[in-house]
Amino acid sequence: MADNLFKLKIITPDRIFYEGEASMVEFNTTEGEIGVLKGHIPLTVVVAPGILTITQEDGVKEAALHAGFAEILQDSVVIMAEIVEWPTEIDLTRAEEAKERAEERLRTKDAETDVERAELALMKALARIDVIK
């Protein structure tokens, strides 16, 4: 094992999405983007929708990551996520339609529009679209 590698585990309610070693992991939190290397200060963060980037010895993998929590320790990271999807698992047409619906809800903003929910739906759709492109 190389000195700069740490254990990374990504769990959803349905499956263990990823389990292996990484030299870096990057994702969005409610406080902004974060990049984690081995030896990071211990931290617990709230995950926000965006692109998850896993840097391994043999290359980089990306996925769409939605809401959840992450526990960061000096030699391991555990991400407990609502949904995580590899690009091959995403239906681009469906994601683009979801983006359009969320944008329309935000544009019209009638009294019954849940703005926070529409913004979250938009962020999730954009994460799916961005990870494919």
PDB file of C-alpha atoms in Angstrom:
ATOM      1  CA  MET A   1       0.000   0.000   0.000  1.00  0.00           C
ATOM      2  CA  ALA A   2       1.387   3.381  -0.984  1.00  0.00           C
ATOM      3  CA  ASP A   3       1.936   5.877   1.836  1.00  0.00           C
ATOM      4  CA  ASN A   4      -0.564   8.382   0.453  1.00  0.00           C
ATOM      5  CA  LEU A   5      -3.561   6.012   0.210  1.00  0.00           C
ATOM      6  CA  PHE A   6      -6.501   5.888   2.596  1.00  0.00           C
ATOM      7  CA  LYS A   7      -9.582   3.671   2.817  1.00  0.00           C
ATOM      8  CA  LEU A   8     -12.705   4.998   1.139  1.00  0.00           C
ATOM      9  CA  LYS A   9     -16.158   3.518   1.595  1.00  0.00           C
ATOM     10  CA  ILE A  10     -19.311   4.936   0.029  1.00  0.00           C
ATOM     11  CA  ILE A  11     -22.597   3.505   1.248  1.00  0.00           C
ATOM     12  CA  THR A  12     -26.180   4.070   0.085  1.00  0.00           C
ATOM     13  CA  PRO A  13     -29.340   2.540   1.549  1.00  0.00           C
ATOM     14  CA  ASP A  14     -29.278   0.014  -1.332  1.00  0.00           C
ATOM     15  CA  ARG A  15     -25.641  -0.991  -1.621  1.00  0.00           C
ATOM     16  CA  ILE A  16     -21.991  -0.463  -0.930  1.00  0.00           C
ATOM     17  CA  PHE A  17     -21.323   1.831  -3.874  1.00  0.00           C
ATOM     18  CA  TYR A  18     -17.533   1.866  -3.545  1.00  0.00           C
ATOM     19  CA  GLU A  19     -14.991   0.297  -1.246  1.00  0.00           C
ATOM     20  CA  GLY A  20     -11.290   0.599  -1.876  1.00  0.00           C
ATOM     21  CA  GLU A  21      -8.244   2.780  -1.555  1.00  0.00           C
ATOM     22  CA  ALA A  22      -7.890   6.327  -2.821  1.00  0.00           C
ATOM     23  CA  SER A  23      -5.220   9.006  -2.784  1.00  0.00           C
ATOM     24  CA  MET A  24      -7.840  11.779  -2.864  1.00  0.00           C
ATOM     25  CA  VAL A  25     -11.602  12.230  -2.803  1.00  0.00           C
ATOM     26  CA  GLU A  26     -13.419  15.443  -3.735  1.00  0.00           C
ATOM     27  CA  PHE A  27     -17.097  16.308  -3.268  1.00  0.00           C
ATOM     28  CA  ASN A  28     -19.488  19.110  -2.353  1.00  0.00           C
ATOM     29  CA  THR A  29     -20.572  19.854   1.193  1.00  0.00           C
ATOM     30  CA  THR A  30     -23.098  22.352   2.485  1.00  0.00           C
ATOM     31  CA  GLU A  31     -20.100  24.559   3.333  1.00  0.00           C
ATOM     32  CA  GLY A  32     -18.469  24.279  -0.123  1.00  0.00           C
ATOM     33  CA  GLU A  33     -16.221  21.892  -2.024  1.00  0.00           C
ATOM     34  CA  ILE A  34     -13.777  19.692  -0.138  1.00  0.00           C
ATOM     35  CA  GLY A  35     -10.779  17.644  -1.172  1.00  0.00           C
ATOM     36  CA  VAL A  36      -9.528  14.998   1.231  1.00  0.00           C
ATOM     37  CA  LEU A  37      -6.039  13.505   1.363  1.00  0.00           C
ATOM     38  CA  LYS A  38      -4.594  10.985   3.821  1.00  0.00           C
ATOM     39  CA  GLY A  39      -3.931  12.623   7.174  1.00  0.00           C
ATOM     40  CA  HIS A  40      -6.861  15.063   6.910  1.00  0.00           C
ATOM     41  CA  ILE A  41      -8.059  16.523  10.171  1.00  0.00           C
ATOM     42  CA  PRO A  42     -10.987  14.461  11.525  1.00  0.00           C
ATOM     43  CA  LEU A  43     -14.249  16.007  10.422  1.00  0.00           C
ATOM     44  CA  THR A  44     -17.901  15.199   9.835  1.00  0.00           C
ATOM     45  CA  VAL A  45     -19.631  17.072   7.005  1.00  0.00           C
ATOM     46  CA  VAL A  46     -23.033  17.243   5.339  1.00  0.00           C
ATOM     47  CA  VAL A  47     -22.838  16.216   1.667  1.00  0.00           C
ATOM     48  CA  ALA A  48     -24.467  18.444  -0.960  1.00  0.00           C
ATOM     49  CA  PRO A  49     -25.342  17.408  -4.529  1.00  0.00           C
ATOM     50  CA  GLY A  50     -22.471  17.489  -6.995  1.00  0.00           C
ATOM     51  CA  ILE A  51     -19.741  15.462  -8.618  1.00  0.00           C
ATOM     52  CA  LEU A  52     -17.773  12.968  -6.548  1.00  0.00           C
ATOM     53  CA  THR A  53     -14.204  12.529  -7.783  1.00  0.00           C
ATOM     54  CA  ILE A  54     -12.174   9.549  -6.581  1.00  0.00           C
ATOM     55  CA  THR A  55      -8.456   9.626  -7.385  1.00  0.00           C
ATOM     56  CA  GLN A  56      -6.868   6.178  -7.303  1.00  0.00           C
ATOM     57  CA  GLU A  57      -3.394   4.936  -8.185  1.00  0.00           C
ATOM     58  CA  ASP A  58      -4.659   3.846 -11.618  1.00  0.00           C
ATOM     59  CA  GLY A  59      -6.777   6.903 -12.493  1.00  0.00           C
ATOM     60  CA  VAL A  60      -9.809   8.991 -11.649  1.00  0.00           C
ATOM     61  CA  LYS A  61     -13.452   7.945 -11.300  1.00  0.00           C
ATOM     62  CA  GLU A  62     -16.414  10.308 -11.179  1.00  0.00           C
ATOM     63  CA  ALA A  63     -19.979   9.843 -10.016  1.00  0.00           C
ATOM     64  CA  ALA A  64     -23.032  11.962  -9.224  1.00  0.00           C
ATOM     65  CA  LEU A  65     -23.354  12.283  -5.447  1.00  0.00           C
ATOM     66  CA  HIS A  66     -26.498  13.532  -3.722  1.00  0.00           C
ATOM     67  CA  ALA A  67     -27.310  14.294  -0.084  1.00  0.00           C
ATOM     68  CA  GLY A  68     -25.734  12.519   2.852  1.00  0.00           C
ATOM     69  CA  PHE A  69     -22.973  12.696   5.444  1.00  0.00           C
ATOM     70  CA  ALA A  70     -19.239  12.026   5.390  1.00  0.00           C
ATOM     71  CA  GLU A  71     -16.977  10.990   8.232  1.00  0.00           C
ATOM     72  CA  ILE A  72     -13.376  11.943   7.534  1.00  0.00           C
ATOM     73  CA  LEU A  73     -10.609  10.424   9.634  1.00  0.00           C
ATOM     74  CA  GLN A  74      -6.846  10.543   9.089  1.00  0.00           C
ATOM     75  CA  ASP A  75      -6.718   7.148   7.375  1.00  0.00           C
ATOM     76  CA  SER A  76     -10.280   6.638   6.134  1.00  0.00           C
ATOM     77  CA  VAL A  77     -13.361   8.338   4.719  1.00  0.00           C
ATOM     78  CA  VAL A  78     -16.884   6.975   4.910  1.00  0.00           C
ATOM     79  CA  ILE A  79     -19.592   8.663   2.851  1.00  0.00           C
ATOM     80  CA  MET A  80     -23.177   7.725   3.664  1.00  0.00           C
ATOM     81  CA  ALA A  81     -25.235   8.991   0.747  1.00  0.00           C
ATOM     82  CA  GLU A  82     -28.857   9.098  -0.270  1.00  0.00           C
ATOM     83  CA  ILE A  83     -27.928   8.366  -3.895  1.00  0.00           C
ATOM     84  CA  VAL A  84     -24.653   7.921  -5.777  1.00  0.00           C
ATOM     85  CA  GLU A  85     -24.591   7.035  -9.480  1.00  0.00           C
ATOM     86  CA  TRP A  86     -21.857   6.139 -11.926  1.00  0.00           C
ATOM     87  CA  PRO A  87     -22.261   7.886 -15.299  1.00  0.00           C
ATOM     88  CA  THR A  88     -23.365   4.589 -16.892  1.00  0.00           C
ATOM     89  CA  GLU A  89     -26.282   4.375 -14.426  1.00  0.00           C
ATOM     90  CA  ILE A  90     -27.736   7.774 -15.375  1.00  0.00           C
ATOM     91  CA  ASP A  91     -30.452   8.352 -17.965  1.00  0.00           C
ATOM     92  CA  LEU A  92     -29.365  11.640 -19.580  1.00  0.00           C
ATOM     93  CA  THR A  93     -32.786  12.374 -21.113  1.00  0.00           C
ATOM     94  CA  ARG A  94     -34.497  11.928 -17.763  1.00  0.00           C
ATOM     95  CA  ALA A  95     -31.911  14.142 -16.027  1.00  0.00           C
ATOM     96  CA  GLU A  96     -32.351  16.895 -18.622  1.00  0.00           C
ATOM     97  CA  GLU A  97     -36.146  16.726 -18.220  1.00  0.00           C
ATOM     98  CA  ALA A  98     -35.775  16.981 -14.429  1.00  0.00           C
ATOM     99  CA  LYS A  99     -33.527  20.025 -14.902  1.00  0.00           C
ATOM    100  CA  GLU A 100     -36.124  21.705 -17.127  1.00  0.00           C
ATOM    101  CA  ARG A 101     -38.934  21.002 -14.630  1.00  0.00           C
ATOM    102  CA  ALA A 102     -36.915  22.422 -11.731  1.00  0.00           C
ATOM    103  CA  GLU A 103     -35.944  25.523 -13.721  1.00  0.00           C
ATOM    104  CA  GLU A 104     -39.577  26.086 -14.689  1.00  0.00           C
ATOM    105  CA  ARG A 105     -40.692  25.791 -11.053  1.00  0.00           C
ATOM    106  CA  LEU A 106     -38.069  28.346 -10.030  1.00  0.00           C
ATOM    107  CA  ARG A 107     -39.033  30.711 -12.865  1.00  0.00           C
ATOM    108  CA  THR A 108     -42.755  30.698 -12.108  1.00  0.00           C
ATOM    109  CA  LYS A 109     -42.496  30.672  -8.292  1.00  0.00           C
ATOM    110  CA  ASP A 110     -46.178  30.690  -7.466  1.00  0.00           C
ATOM    111  CA  ALA A 111     -47.380  30.533  -3.864  1.00  0.00           C
ATOM    112  CA  GLU A 112     -47.359  26.745  -3.889  1.00  0.00           C
ATOM    113  CA  THR A 113     -43.779  26.370  -5.151  1.00  0.00           C
ATOM    114  CA  ASP A 114     -41.387  24.852  -2.647  1.00  0.00           C
ATOM    115  CA  VAL A 115     -38.323  26.848  -3.729  1.00  0.00           C
ATOM    116  CA  GLU A 116     -35.865  24.899  -1.585  1.00  0.00           C
ATOM    117  CA  ARG A 117     -37.082  21.592  -3.000  1.00  0.00           C
ATOM    118  CA  ALA A 118     -36.907  22.936  -6.580  1.00  0.00           C
ATOM    119  CA  GLU A 119     -33.349  24.193  -6.014  1.00  0.00           C
ATOM    120  CA  LEU A 120     -32.312  20.806  -4.636  1.00  0.00           C
ATOM    121  CA  ALA A 121     -33.909  19.017  -7.613  1.00  0.00           C
ATOM    122  CA  LEU A 122     -32.016  21.347  -9.950  1.00  0.00           C
ATOM    123  CA  MET A 123     -28.690  20.658  -8.198  1.00  0.00           C
ATOM    124  CA  LYS A 124     -29.266  16.888  -8.426  1.00  0.00           C
ATOM    125  CA  ALA A 125     -30.169  17.073 -12.125  1.00  0.00           C
ATOM    126  CA  LEU A 126     -27.105  19.213 -12.877  1.00  0.00           C
ATOM    127  CA  ALA A 127     -24.839  16.768 -11.026  1.00  0.00           C
ATOM    128  CA  ARG A 128     -26.192  13.909 -13.138  1.00  0.00           C
ATOM    129  CA  ILE A 129     -25.782  15.850 -16.373  1.00  0.00           C
ATOM    130  CA  ASP A 130     -22.303  17.154 -15.506  1.00  0.00           C
ATOM    131  CA  VAL A 131     -20.902  13.747 -14.569  1.00  0.00           C
ATOM    132  CA  ILE A 132     -21.954  12.348 -17.961  1.00  0.00           C
ATOM    133  CA  LYS A 133     -20.496  15.245 -19.913  1.00  0.00           C
TER     134      LYS A 133
END
